[in-house]
Amino acid sequence: MCRLLLLVLTISMGSLGSAWAQSCDPTPERHAVRIEGRDSEGKLSPAYLPYVAGDEALFQQLDNGWVFAVMPVEEGYVIRLFENAQIGMATDLTSLTPPHSGVPNPRDLFGWHFRNADNTGPNDGSVNAPQEMRAFVISPTLVGTGGYKPSPDPSGPRLMEPGPDDGIGWLKIIDYGLSGHSLAKGQRARMNYVKFEACLSWPRGNDERDKLLDEASFEFLDEDREAFGGCGLDLGAFDLEARYLPRKLGGDIDGDDALDEVAQVKRKSDGKRALALCRAGTWMSLIGIDKVEGDMPSGYVDQTEAWHLIAPGEGLPMGLGEVSLPESDGAVLLLERIEKQLVAVYWKDGALHTDELYHIVEP
């Protein structure tokens, strides 16, 4: 397994390296986090490349509590990923990255990796060391500050081999500098600054993966049809049919602490679009067909291109601008014609209401 992973890392750092380094997009199957640089005020920003110099270190805490670190050592810097912010007592989740002895490890960013054997010029192949592209293993199941996998056999050795639940990270060096006093013949060159791109990727759990795959699907399931049919949707007159994602939304719209669900539907007789609102699995309303209080334009549901369900106190998605949501008993459903029009659908005083929040008149 260790030899196989080393081969994968070698291929990734070679012919596939440059293409891989440009992609850091999460998928339903995998998390992906790009390491960010800091702006002039020291705030993390995706607009800046990460950078360390001298004896400074870089730390970025991920949403799950992990801490990515590039830290100074005698000959340059080392890459680490700690399981929590208490770095001195935390497991390094990259510990299984091969090789474990002999050949330089890709987590080490040492100046002499880029110099020839006698340190008189650039590495001409005489030094067997990783170069600009570095790949490393991410093992979420490690234990102990040394970072090892416990053996299923208590009397057996600790397990050093990466497994199928492990992730992978990459770091691509964009620019670096070497300390001048370390460039004398026979010395070992020291890296004194490095600018880079980096990405961390690891598998999602089965439940999270299945949820995201479901949310990314336009296809309604038999259980969707059963649930909305049982709530009162006439499945002989309406098809559950989605034009934009997610195909359904769920939350507490009427403020009674029970789950309400909304699905996109189409009337079979004329193709008219509507939104089927099922409150607490019992009461059905057809937004876009049933009469509601407010000023939603006629036929607006047919023109809707995106939708959002905003729980009380939740911020608006980027791109919707600065709008004030109406006072409601529960979550507010926003129906959007992208960059043109926005309508709110909400429950207030025992009934559905609609408000047009903005309408940019097209020339």
PDB file of N, CA and C in Angstrom, residues 19-111:
ATOM      1  N   ALA A  19      -1.959  20.568 -13.596  1.00  0.00           N
ATOM      2  CA  ALA A  19      -3.420  20.589 -13.740  1.00  0.00           C
ATOM      3  C   ALA A  19      -4.096  20.410 -12.391  1.00  0.00           C
ATOM      4  N   TRP A  20      -3.551  19.512 -11.561  1.00  0.00           N
ATOM      5  CA  TRP A  20      -4.120  19.241 -10.249  1.00  0.00           C
ATOM      6  C   TRP A  20      -4.065  20.479  -9.370  1.00  0.00           C
ATOM      7  N   ALA A  21      -2.953  21.211  -9.461  1.00  0.00           N
ATOM      8  CA  ALA A  21      -2.756  22.364  -8.588  1.00  0.00           C
ATOM      9  C   ALA A  21      -3.723  23.495  -8.887  1.00  0.00           C
ATOM     10  N   GLN A  22      -4.349  23.469 -10.042  1.00  0.00           N
ATOM     11  CA  GLN A  22      -5.282  24.543 -10.392  1.00  0.00           C
ATOM     12  C   GLN A  22      -6.687  24.249  -9.899  1.00  0.00           C
ATOM     13  N   SER A  23      -6.953  23.037  -9.438  1.00  0.00           N
ATOM     14  CA  SER A  23      -8.291  22.637  -9.039  1.00  0.00           C
ATOM     15  C   SER A  23      -8.334  22.374  -7.547  1.00  0.00           C
ATOM     16  N   CYS A  24      -9.298  22.970  -6.882  1.00  0.00           N
ATOM     17  CA  CYS A  24      -9.494  22.706  -5.454  1.00  0.00           C
ATOM     18  C   CYS A  24     -10.977  22.880  -5.158  1.00  0.00           C
ATOM     19  N   ASP A  25     -11.801  22.136  -5.873  1.00  0.00           N
ATOM     20  CA  ASP A  25     -13.244  22.277  -5.772  1.00  0.00           C
ATOM     21  C   ASP A  25     -13.842  21.113  -4.999  1.00  0.00           C
ATOM     22  N   PRO A  26     -14.650  21.394  -3.967  1.00  0.00           N
ATOM     23  CA  PRO A  26     -15.304  20.303  -3.248  1.00  0.00           C
ATOM     24  C   PRO A  26     -16.324  19.600  -4.140  1.00  0.00           C
ATOM     25  N   THR A  27     -16.556  18.343  -3.875  1.00  0.00           N
ATOM     26  CA  THR A  27     -17.554  17.545  -4.581  1.00  0.00           C
ATOM     27  C   THR A  27     -18.427  16.858  -3.536  1.00  0.00           C
ATOM     28  N   PRO A  28     -19.527  16.250  -3.964  1.00  0.00           N
ATOM     29  CA  PRO A  28     -20.321  15.488  -2.980  1.00  0.00           C
ATOM     30  C   PRO A  28     -19.533  14.376  -2.307  1.00  0.00           C
ATOM     31  N   GLU A  29     -18.483  13.869  -2.968  1.00  0.00           N
ATOM     32  CA  GLU A  29     -17.698  12.785  -2.396  1.00  0.00           C
ATOM     33  C   GLU A  29     -16.543  13.273  -1.534  1.00  0.00           C
ATOM     34  N   ARG A  30     -16.039  14.507  -1.773  1.00  0.00           N
ATOM     35  CA  ARG A  30     -14.822  14.942  -1.099  1.00  0.00           C
ATOM     36  C   ARG A  30     -14.914  16.396  -0.644  1.00  0.00           C
ATOM     37  N   HIS A  31     -14.349  16.645   0.539  1.00  0.00           N
ATOM     38  CA  HIS A  31     -14.092  18.010   0.974  1.00  0.00           C
ATOM     39  C   HIS A  31     -12.904  18.559   0.184  1.00  0.00           C
ATOM     40  N   ALA A  32     -12.849  19.870   0.021  1.00  0.00           N
ATOM     41  CA  ALA A  32     -11.663  20.507  -0.565  1.00  0.00           C
ATOM     42  C   ALA A  32     -11.552  21.915   0.004  1.00  0.00           C
ATOM     43  N   VAL A  33     -10.381  22.254   0.513  1.00  0.00           N
ATOM     44  CA  VAL A  33     -10.143  23.568   1.115  1.00  0.00           C
ATOM     45  C   VAL A  33      -8.857  24.132   0.545  1.00  0.00           C
ATOM     46  N   ARG A  34      -8.930  25.322  -0.029  1.00  0.00           N
ATOM     47  CA  ARG A  34      -7.739  25.995  -0.521  1.00  0.00           C
ATOM     48  C   ARG A  34      -7.150  26.852   0.596  1.00  0.00           C
ATOM     49  N   ILE A  35      -5.836  26.789   0.756  1.00  0.00           N
ATOM     50  CA  ILE A  35      -5.153  27.607   1.756  1.00  0.00           C
ATOM     51  C   ILE A  35      -5.033  29.028   1.221  1.00  0.00           C
ATOM     52  N   GLU A  36      -5.366  29.997   2.061  1.00  0.00           N
ATOM     53  CA  GLU A  36      -5.427  31.396   1.642  1.00  0.00           C
ATOM     54  C   GLU A  36      -4.234  32.189   2.162  1.00  0.00           C
ATOM     55  N   GLY A  37      -3.934  33.279   1.464  1.00  0.00           N
ATOM     56  CA  GLY A  37      -2.938  34.228   1.931  1.00  0.00           C
ATOM     57  C   GLY A  37      -3.583  35.311   2.779  1.00  0.00           C
ATOM     58  N   ARG A  38      -2.791  36.293   3.169  1.00  0.00           N
ATOM     59  CA  ARG A  38      -3.304  37.376   4.009  1.00  0.00           C
ATOM     60  C   ARG A  38      -3.130  38.710   3.305  1.00  0.00           C
ATOM     61  N   ASP A  39      -4.126  39.575   3.505  1.00  0.00           N
ATOM     62  CA  ASP A  39      -4.073  40.897   2.896  1.00  0.00           C
ATOM     63  C   ASP A  39      -3.206  41.830   3.743  1.00  0.00           C
ATOM     64  N   SER A  40      -3.192  43.121   3.392  1.00  0.00           N
ATOM     65  CA  SER A  40      -2.321  44.084   4.080  1.00  0.00           C
ATOM     66  C   SER A  40      -2.694  44.266   5.550  1.00  0.00           C
ATOM     67  N   GLU A  41      -3.919  43.882   5.915  1.00  0.00           N
ATOM     68  CA  GLU A  41      -4.358  43.983   7.303  1.00  0.00           C
ATOM     69  C   GLU A  41      -4.214  42.669   8.056  1.00  0.00           C
ATOM     70  N   GLY A  42      -3.637  41.669   7.384  1.00  0.00           N
ATOM     71  CA  GLY A  42      -3.417  40.389   8.026  1.00  0.00           C
ATOM     72  C   GLY A  42      -4.605  39.459   8.014  1.00  0.00           C
ATOM     73  N   LYS A  43      -5.637  39.793   7.227  1.00  0.00           N
ATOM     74  CA  LYS A  43      -6.832  38.952   7.166  1.00  0.00           C
ATOM     75  C   LYS A  43      -6.714  37.950   6.018  1.00  0.00           C
ATOM     76  N   LEU A  44      -7.203  36.723   6.255  1.00  0.00           N
ATOM     77  CA  LEU A  44      -7.180  35.710   5.214  1.00  0.00           C
ATOM     78  C   LEU A  44      -8.018  36.134   4.029  1.00  0.00           C
ATOM     79  N   SER A  45      -7.482  35.919   2.837  1.00  0.00           N
ATOM     80  CA  SER A  45      -8.187  36.306   1.625  1.00  0.00           C
ATOM     81  C   SER A  45      -7.803  35.375   0.486  1.00  0.00           C
ATOM     82  N   PRO A  46      -8.785  34.856  -0.286  1.00  0.00           N
ATOM     83  CA  PRO A  46      -8.458  33.997  -1.429  1.00  0.00           C
ATOM     84  C   PRO A  46      -7.765  34.752  -2.554  1.00  0.00           C
ATOM     85  N   ALA A  47      -7.734  36.085  -2.464  1.00  0.00           N
ATOM     86  CA  ALA A  47      -7.097  36.889  -3.505  1.00  0.00           C
ATOM     87  C   ALA A  47      -5.575  36.915  -3.359  1.00  0.00           C
ATOM     88  N   TYR A  48      -5.050  36.397  -2.251  1.00  0.00           N
ATOM     89  CA  TYR A  48      -3.608  36.450  -1.993  1.00  0.00           C
ATOM     90  C   TYR A  48      -3.047  35.036  -1.842  1.00  0.00           C
ATOM     91  N   LEU A  49      -1.823  34.842  -2.342  1.00  0.00           N
ATOM     92  CA  LEU A  49      -1.145  33.570  -2.164  1.00  0.00           C
ATOM     93  C   LEU A  49      -0.551  33.489  -0.761  1.00  0.00           C
ATOM     94  N   PRO A  50      -0.579  32.321  -0.130  1.00  0.00           N
ATOM     95  CA  PRO A  50       0.079  32.171   1.173  1.00  0.00           C
ATOM     96  C   PRO A  50       1.588  32.337   1.050  1.00  0.00           C
ATOM     97  N   TYR A  51       2.192  32.842   2.123  1.00  0.00           N
ATOM     98  CA  TYR A  51       3.603  33.246   2.063  1.00  0.00           C
ATOM     99  C   TYR A  51       4.175  33.198   3.473  1.00  0.00           C
ATOM    100  N   VAL A  52       5.377  32.651   3.615  1.00  0.00           N
ATOM    101  CA  VAL A  52       6.098  32.730   4.886  1.00  0.00           C
ATOM    102  C   VAL A  52       7.532  33.153   4.597  1.00  0.00           C
ATOM    103  N   ALA A  53       8.144  33.831   5.548  1.00  0.00           N
ATOM    104  CA  ALA A  53       9.522  34.295   5.388  1.00  0.00           C
ATOM    105  C   ALA A  53      10.216  34.272   6.739  1.00  0.00           C
ATOM    106  N   GLY A  54      11.531  34.015   6.697  1.00  0.00           N
ATOM    107  CA  GLY A  54      12.317  34.030   7.926  1.00  0.00           C
ATOM    108  C   GLY A  54      11.812  33.014   8.930  1.00  0.00           C
ATOM    109  N   ASP A  55      11.668  33.453  10.163  1.00  0.00           N
ATOM    110  CA  ASP A  55      11.244  32.559  11.240  1.00  0.00           C
ATOM    111  C   ASP A  55       9.740  32.611  11.498  1.00  0.00           C
ATOM    112  N   GLU A  56       8.989  33.239  10.600  1.00  0.00           N
ATOM    113  CA  GLU A  56       7.539  33.287  10.802  1.00  0.00           C
ATOM    114  C   GLU A  56       6.915  31.962  10.367  1.00  0.00           C
ATOM    115  N   ALA A  57       5.712  31.699  10.864  1.00  0.00           N
ATOM    116  CA  ALA A  57       4.963  30.499  10.500  1.00  0.00           C
ATOM    117  C   ALA A  57       3.601  30.912   9.964  1.00  0.00           C
ATOM    118  N   LEU A  58       2.983  30.030   9.222  1.00  0.00           N
ATOM    119  CA  LEU A  58       1.627  30.256   8.716  1.00  0.00           C
ATOM    120  C   LEU A  58       0.709  29.219   9.332  1.00  0.00           C
ATOM    121  N   PHE A  59      -0.438  29.676   9.846  1.00  0.00           N
ATOM    122  CA  PHE A  59      -1.460  28.781  10.381  1.00  0.00           C
ATOM    123  C   PHE A  59      -2.804  29.178   9.796  1.00  0.00           C
ATOM    124  N   GLN A  60      -3.579  28.205   9.331  1.00  0.00           N
ATOM    125  CA  GLN A  60      -4.949  28.465   8.892  1.00  0.00           C
ATOM    126  C   GLN A  60      -5.847  27.387   9.477  1.00  0.00           C
ATOM    127  N   GLN A  61      -6.840  27.823  10.262  1.00  0.00           N
ATOM    128  CA  GLN A  61      -7.768  26.871  10.867  1.00  0.00           C
ATOM    129  C   GLN A  61      -8.936  26.616   9.926  1.00  0.00           C
ATOM    130  N   LEU A  62      -9.235  25.334   9.686  1.00  0.00           N
ATOM    131  CA  LEU A  62     -10.330  24.942   8.828  1.00  0.00           C
ATOM    132  C   LEU A  62     -11.635  24.945   9.617  1.00  0.00           C
ATOM    133  N   ASP A  63     -12.752  24.891   8.914  1.00  0.00           N
ATOM    134  CA  ASP A  63     -14.052  24.913   9.577  1.00  0.00           C
ATOM    135  C   ASP A  63     -14.247  23.730  10.525  1.00  0.00           C
ATOM    136  N   ASN A  64     -13.586  22.607  10.250  1.00  0.00           N
ATOM    137  CA  ASN A  64     -13.738  21.439  11.120  1.00  0.00           C
ATOM    138  C   ASN A  64     -12.768  21.439  12.294  1.00  0.00           C
ATOM    139  N   GLY A  65     -11.994  22.514  12.454  1.00  0.00           N
ATOM    140  CA  GLY A  65     -11.072  22.632  13.580  1.00  0.00           C
ATOM    141  C   GLY A  65      -9.636  22.258  13.270  1.00  0.00           C
ATOM    142  N   TRP A  66      -9.390  21.575  12.152  1.00  0.00           N
ATOM    143  CA  TRP A  66      -8.012  21.253  11.784  1.00  0.00           C
ATOM    144  C   TRP A  66      -7.224  22.537  11.540  1.00  0.00           C
ATOM    145  N   VAL A  67      -5.912  22.450  11.734  1.00  0.00           N
ATOM    146  CA  VAL A  67      -5.041  23.606  11.525  1.00  0.00           C
ATOM    147  C   VAL A  67      -3.941  23.219  10.542  1.00  0.00           C
ATOM    148  N   PHE A  68      -3.935  23.870   9.379  1.00  0.00           N
ATOM    149  CA  PHE A  68      -2.853  23.693   8.414  1.00  0.00           C
ATOM    150  C   PHE A  68      -1.719  24.621   8.814  1.00  0.00           C
ATOM    151  N   ALA A  69      -0.487  24.097   8.775  1.00  0.00           N
ATOM    152  CA  ALA A  69       0.660  24.888   9.231  1.00  0.00           C
ATOM    153  C   ALA A  69       1.844  24.712   8.288  1.00  0.00           C
ATOM    154  N   VAL A  70       2.547  25.809   8.039  1.00  0.00           N
ATOM    155  CA  VAL A  70       3.874  25.782   7.431  1.00  0.00           C
ATOM    156  C   VAL A  70       4.788  26.464   8.443  1.00  0.00           C
ATOM    157  N   MET A  71       5.732  25.692   9.015  1.00  0.00           N
ATOM    158  CA  MET A  71       6.506  26.175  10.158  1.00  0.00           C
ATOM    159  C   MET A  71       8.002  26.143   9.863  1.00  0.00           C
ATOM    160  N   PRO A  72       8.750  27.117  10.384  1.00  0.00           N
ATOM    161  CA  PRO A  72      10.196  27.176  10.112  1.00  0.00           C
ATOM    162  C   PRO A  72      10.969  26.122  10.900  1.00  0.00           C
ATOM    163  N   VAL A  73      11.977  25.583  10.236  1.00  0.00           N
ATOM    164  CA  VAL A  73      12.955  24.695  10.882  1.00  0.00           C
ATOM    165  C   VAL A  73      14.336  25.114  10.370  1.00  0.00           C
ATOM    166  N   GLU A  74      15.364  24.406  10.763  1.00  0.00           N
ATOM    167  CA  GLU A  74      16.732  24.852  10.465  1.00  0.00           C
ATOM    168  C   GLU A  74      17.005  25.017   8.967  1.00  0.00           C
ATOM    169  N   GLU A  75      16.507  24.111   8.126  1.00  0.00           N
ATOM    170  CA  GLU A  75      16.856  24.143   6.707  1.00  0.00           C
ATOM    171  C   GLU A  75      15.734  24.673   5.823  1.00  0.00           C
ATOM    172  N   GLY A  76      14.671  25.204   6.435  1.00  0.00           N
ATOM    173  CA  GLY A  76      13.569  25.753   5.652  1.00  0.00           C
ATOM    174  C   GLY A  76      12.265  25.698   6.418  1.00  0.00           C
ATOM    175  N   TYR A  77      11.285  24.942   5.896  1.00  0.00           N
ATOM    176  CA  TYR A  77       9.956  24.909   6.484  1.00  0.00           C
ATOM    177  C   TYR A  77       9.407  23.483   6.392  1.00  0.00           C
ATOM    178  N   VAL A  78       8.422  23.187   7.245  1.00  0.00           N
ATOM    179  CA  VAL A  78       7.752  21.887   7.190  1.00  0.00           C
ATOM    180  C   VAL A  78       6.254  22.101   7.092  1.00  0.00           C
ATOM    181  N   ILE A  79       5.583  21.198   6.365  1.00  0.00           N
ATOM    182  CA  ILE A  79       4.135  21.221   6.197  1.00  0.00           C
ATOM    183  C   ILE A  79       3.523  20.286   7.239  1.00  0.00           C
ATOM    184  N   ARG A  80       2.493  20.755   7.932  1.00  0.00           N
ATOM    185  CA  ARG A  80       1.791  19.924   8.894  1.00  0.00           C
ATOM    186  C   ARG A  80       0.288  20.224   8.827  1.00  0.00           C
ATOM    187  N   LEU A  81      -0.503  19.261   9.280  1.00  0.00           N
ATOM    188  CA  LEU A  81      -1.949  19.461   9.434  1.00  0.00           C
ATOM    189  C   LEU A  81      -2.332  18.855  10.781  1.00  0.00           C
ATOM    190  N   PHE A  82      -2.668  19.726  11.740  1.00  0.00           N
ATOM    191  CA  PHE A  82      -2.953  19.281  13.092  1.00  0.00           C
ATOM    192  C   PHE A  82      -4.456  19.116  13.293  1.00  0.00           C
ATOM    193  N   GLU A  83      -4.823  18.155  14.139  1.00  0.00           N
ATOM    194  CA  GLU A  83      -6.240  17.845  14.329  1.00  0.00           C
ATOM    195  C   GLU A  83      -6.979  18.924  15.120  1.00  0.00           C
ATOM    196  N   ASN A  84      -6.273  19.771  15.848  1.00  0.00           N
ATOM    197  CA  ASN A  84      -6.930  20.862  16.580  1.00  0.00           C
ATOM    198  C   ASN A  84      -5.931  21.987  16.805  1.00  0.00           C
ATOM    199  N   ALA A  85      -6.411  23.065  17.382  1.00  0.00           N
ATOM    200  CA  ALA A  85      -5.600  24.279  17.504  1.00  0.00           C
ATOM    201  C   ALA A  85      -4.537  24.184  18.589  1.00  0.00           C
ATOM    202  N   GLN A  86      -4.616  23.188  19.483  1.00  0.00           N
ATOM    203  CA  GLN A  86      -3.578  23.016  20.510  1.00  0.00           C
ATOM    204  C   GLN A  86      -2.428  22.239  19.884  1.00  0.00           C
ATOM    205  N   ILE A  87      -1.632  22.963  19.087  1.00  0.00           N
ATOM    206  CA  ILE A  87      -0.666  22.305  18.206  1.00  0.00           C
ATOM    207  C   ILE A  87       0.327  21.443  18.963  1.00  0.00           C
ATOM    208  N   GLY A  88       0.793  21.887  20.119  1.00  0.00           N
ATOM    209  CA  GLY A  88       1.779  21.115  20.848  1.00  0.00           C
ATOM    210  C   GLY A  88       1.274  19.773  21.333  1.00  0.00           C
ATOM    211  N   MET A  89      -0.053  19.619  21.439  1.00  0.00           N
ATOM    212  CA  MET A  89      -0.642  18.375  21.928  1.00  0.00           C
ATOM    213  C   MET A  89      -1.491  17.704  20.866  1.00  0.00           C
ATOM    214  N   ALA A  90      -1.418  18.185  19.629  1.00  0.00           N
ATOM    215  CA  ALA A  90      -2.313  17.705  18.579  1.00  0.00           C
ATOM    216  C   ALA A  90      -1.631  16.672  17.700  1.00  0.00           C
ATOM    217  N   THR A  91      -2.437  15.785  17.123  1.00  0.00           N
ATOM    218  CA  THR A  91      -1.952  14.800  16.159  1.00  0.00           C
ATOM    219  C   THR A  91      -1.683  15.483  14.826  1.00  0.00           C
ATOM    220  N   ASP A  92      -0.547  15.130  14.217  1.00  0.00           N
ATOM    221  CA  ASP A  92      -0.246  15.598  12.861  1.00  0.00           C
ATOM    222  C   ASP A  92      -0.859  14.606  11.880  1.00  0.00           C
ATOM    223  N   LEU A  93      -1.886  15.039  11.163  1.00  0.00           N
ATOM    224  CA  LEU A  93      -2.633  14.145  10.282  1.00  0.00           C
ATOM    225  C   LEU A  93      -1.898  13.828   8.989  1.00  0.00           C
ATOM    226  N   THR A  94      -0.723  14.410   8.775  1.00  0.00           N
ATOM    227  CA  THR A  94       0.058  14.113   7.573  1.00  0.00           C
ATOM    228  C   THR A  94       1.180  13.112   7.838  1.00  0.00           C
ATOM    229  N   SER A  95       1.211  12.526   9.034  1.00  0.00           N
ATOM    230  CA  SER A  95       2.362  11.711   9.449  1.00  0.00           C
ATOM    231  C   SER A  95       2.596  10.481   8.585  1.00  0.00           C
ATOM    232  N   LEU A  96       1.571   9.975   7.905  1.00  0.00           N
ATOM    233  CA  LEU A  96       1.736   8.759   7.110  1.00  0.00           C
ATOM    234  C   LEU A  96       2.300   9.013   5.722  1.00  0.00           C
ATOM    235  N   THR A  97       2.605  10.273   5.399  1.00  0.00           N
ATOM    236  CA  THR A  97       3.124  10.587   4.069  1.00  0.00           C
ATOM    237  C   THR A  97       4.460   9.881   3.835  1.00  0.00           C
ATOM    238  N   PRO A  98       4.540   9.032   2.810  1.00  0.00           N
ATOM    239  CA  PRO A  98       5.821   8.370   2.512  1.00  0.00           C
ATOM    240  C   PRO A  98       6.743   9.297   1.734  1.00  0.00           C
ATOM    241  N   PRO A  99       8.040   8.993   1.719  1.00  0.00           N
ATOM    242  CA  PRO A  99       8.703   7.885   2.411  1.00  0.00           C
ATOM    243  C   PRO A  99       8.950   8.221   3.873  1.00  0.00           C
ATOM    244  N   HIS A 100       9.093   7.184   4.700  1.00  0.00           N
ATOM    245  CA  HIS A 100       9.271   7.388   6.133  1.00  0.00           C
ATOM    246  C   HIS A 100      10.732   7.447   6.549  1.00  0.00           C
ATOM    247  N   SER A 101      11.628   7.136   5.643  1.00  0.00           N
ATOM    248  CA  SER A 101      13.063   7.240   5.944  1.00  0.00           C
ATOM    249  C   SER A 101      13.829   7.263   4.631  1.00  0.00           C
ATOM    250  N   GLY A 102      15.057   7.726   4.684  1.00  0.00           N
ATOM    251  CA  GLY A 102      15.900   7.716   3.492  1.00  0.00           C
ATOM    252  C   GLY A 102      15.640   8.916   2.606  1.00  0.00           C
ATOM    253  N   VAL A 103      14.802   8.760   1.574  1.00  0.00           N
ATOM    254  CA  VAL A 103      14.521   9.820   0.608  1.00  0.00           C
ATOM    255  C   VAL A 103      13.803  10.975   1.307  1.00  0.00           C
ATOM    256  N   PRO A 104      14.116  12.244   0.957  1.00  0.00           N
ATOM    257  CA  PRO A 104      13.448  13.384   1.591  1.00  0.00           C
ATOM    258  C   PRO A 104      11.928  13.318   1.464  1.00  0.00           C
ATOM    259  N   ASN A 105      11.238  13.728   2.511  1.00  0.00           N
ATOM    260  CA  ASN A 105       9.781  13.694   2.551  1.00  0.00           C
ATOM    261  C   ASN A 105       9.218  14.937   1.871  1.00  0.00           C
ATOM    262  N   PRO A 106       8.124  14.812   1.102  1.00  0.00           N
ATOM    263  CA  PRO A 106       7.559  15.979   0.417  1.00  0.00           C
ATOM    264  C   PRO A 106       6.998  17.043   1.351  1.00  0.00           C
ATOM    265  N   ARG A 107       6.814  16.703   2.645  1.00  0.00           N
ATOM    266  CA  ARG A 107       6.330  17.720   3.594  1.00  0.00           C
ATOM    267  C   ARG A 107       7.428  18.675   4.034  1.00  0.00           C
ATOM    268  N   ASP A 108       8.671  18.361   3.673  1.00  0.00           N
ATOM    269  CA  ASP A 108       9.808  19.199   4.043  1.00  0.00           C
ATOM    270  C   ASP A 108      10.170  20.130   2.887  1.00  0.00           C
ATOM    271  N   LEU A 109      10.147  21.429   3.135  1.00  0.00           N
ATOM    272  CA  LEU A 109      10.505  22.428   2.128  1.00  0.00           C
ATOM    273  C   LEU A 109      11.899  22.952   2.481  1.00  0.00           C
ATOM    274  N   PHE A 110      12.924  22.210   2.084  1.00  0.00           N
ATOM    275  CA  PHE A 110      14.290  22.516   2.469  1.00  0.00           C
ATOM    276  C   PHE A 110      15.042  23.127   1.280  1.00  0.00           C
ATOM    277  N   GLY A 111      15.904  24.100   1.574  1.00  0.00           N
ATOM    278  CA  GLY A 111      16.641  24.771   0.516  1.00  0.00           C
ATOM    279  C   GLY A 111      17.505  23.847  -0.301  1.00  0.00           C
TER     280      GLY A 111
END
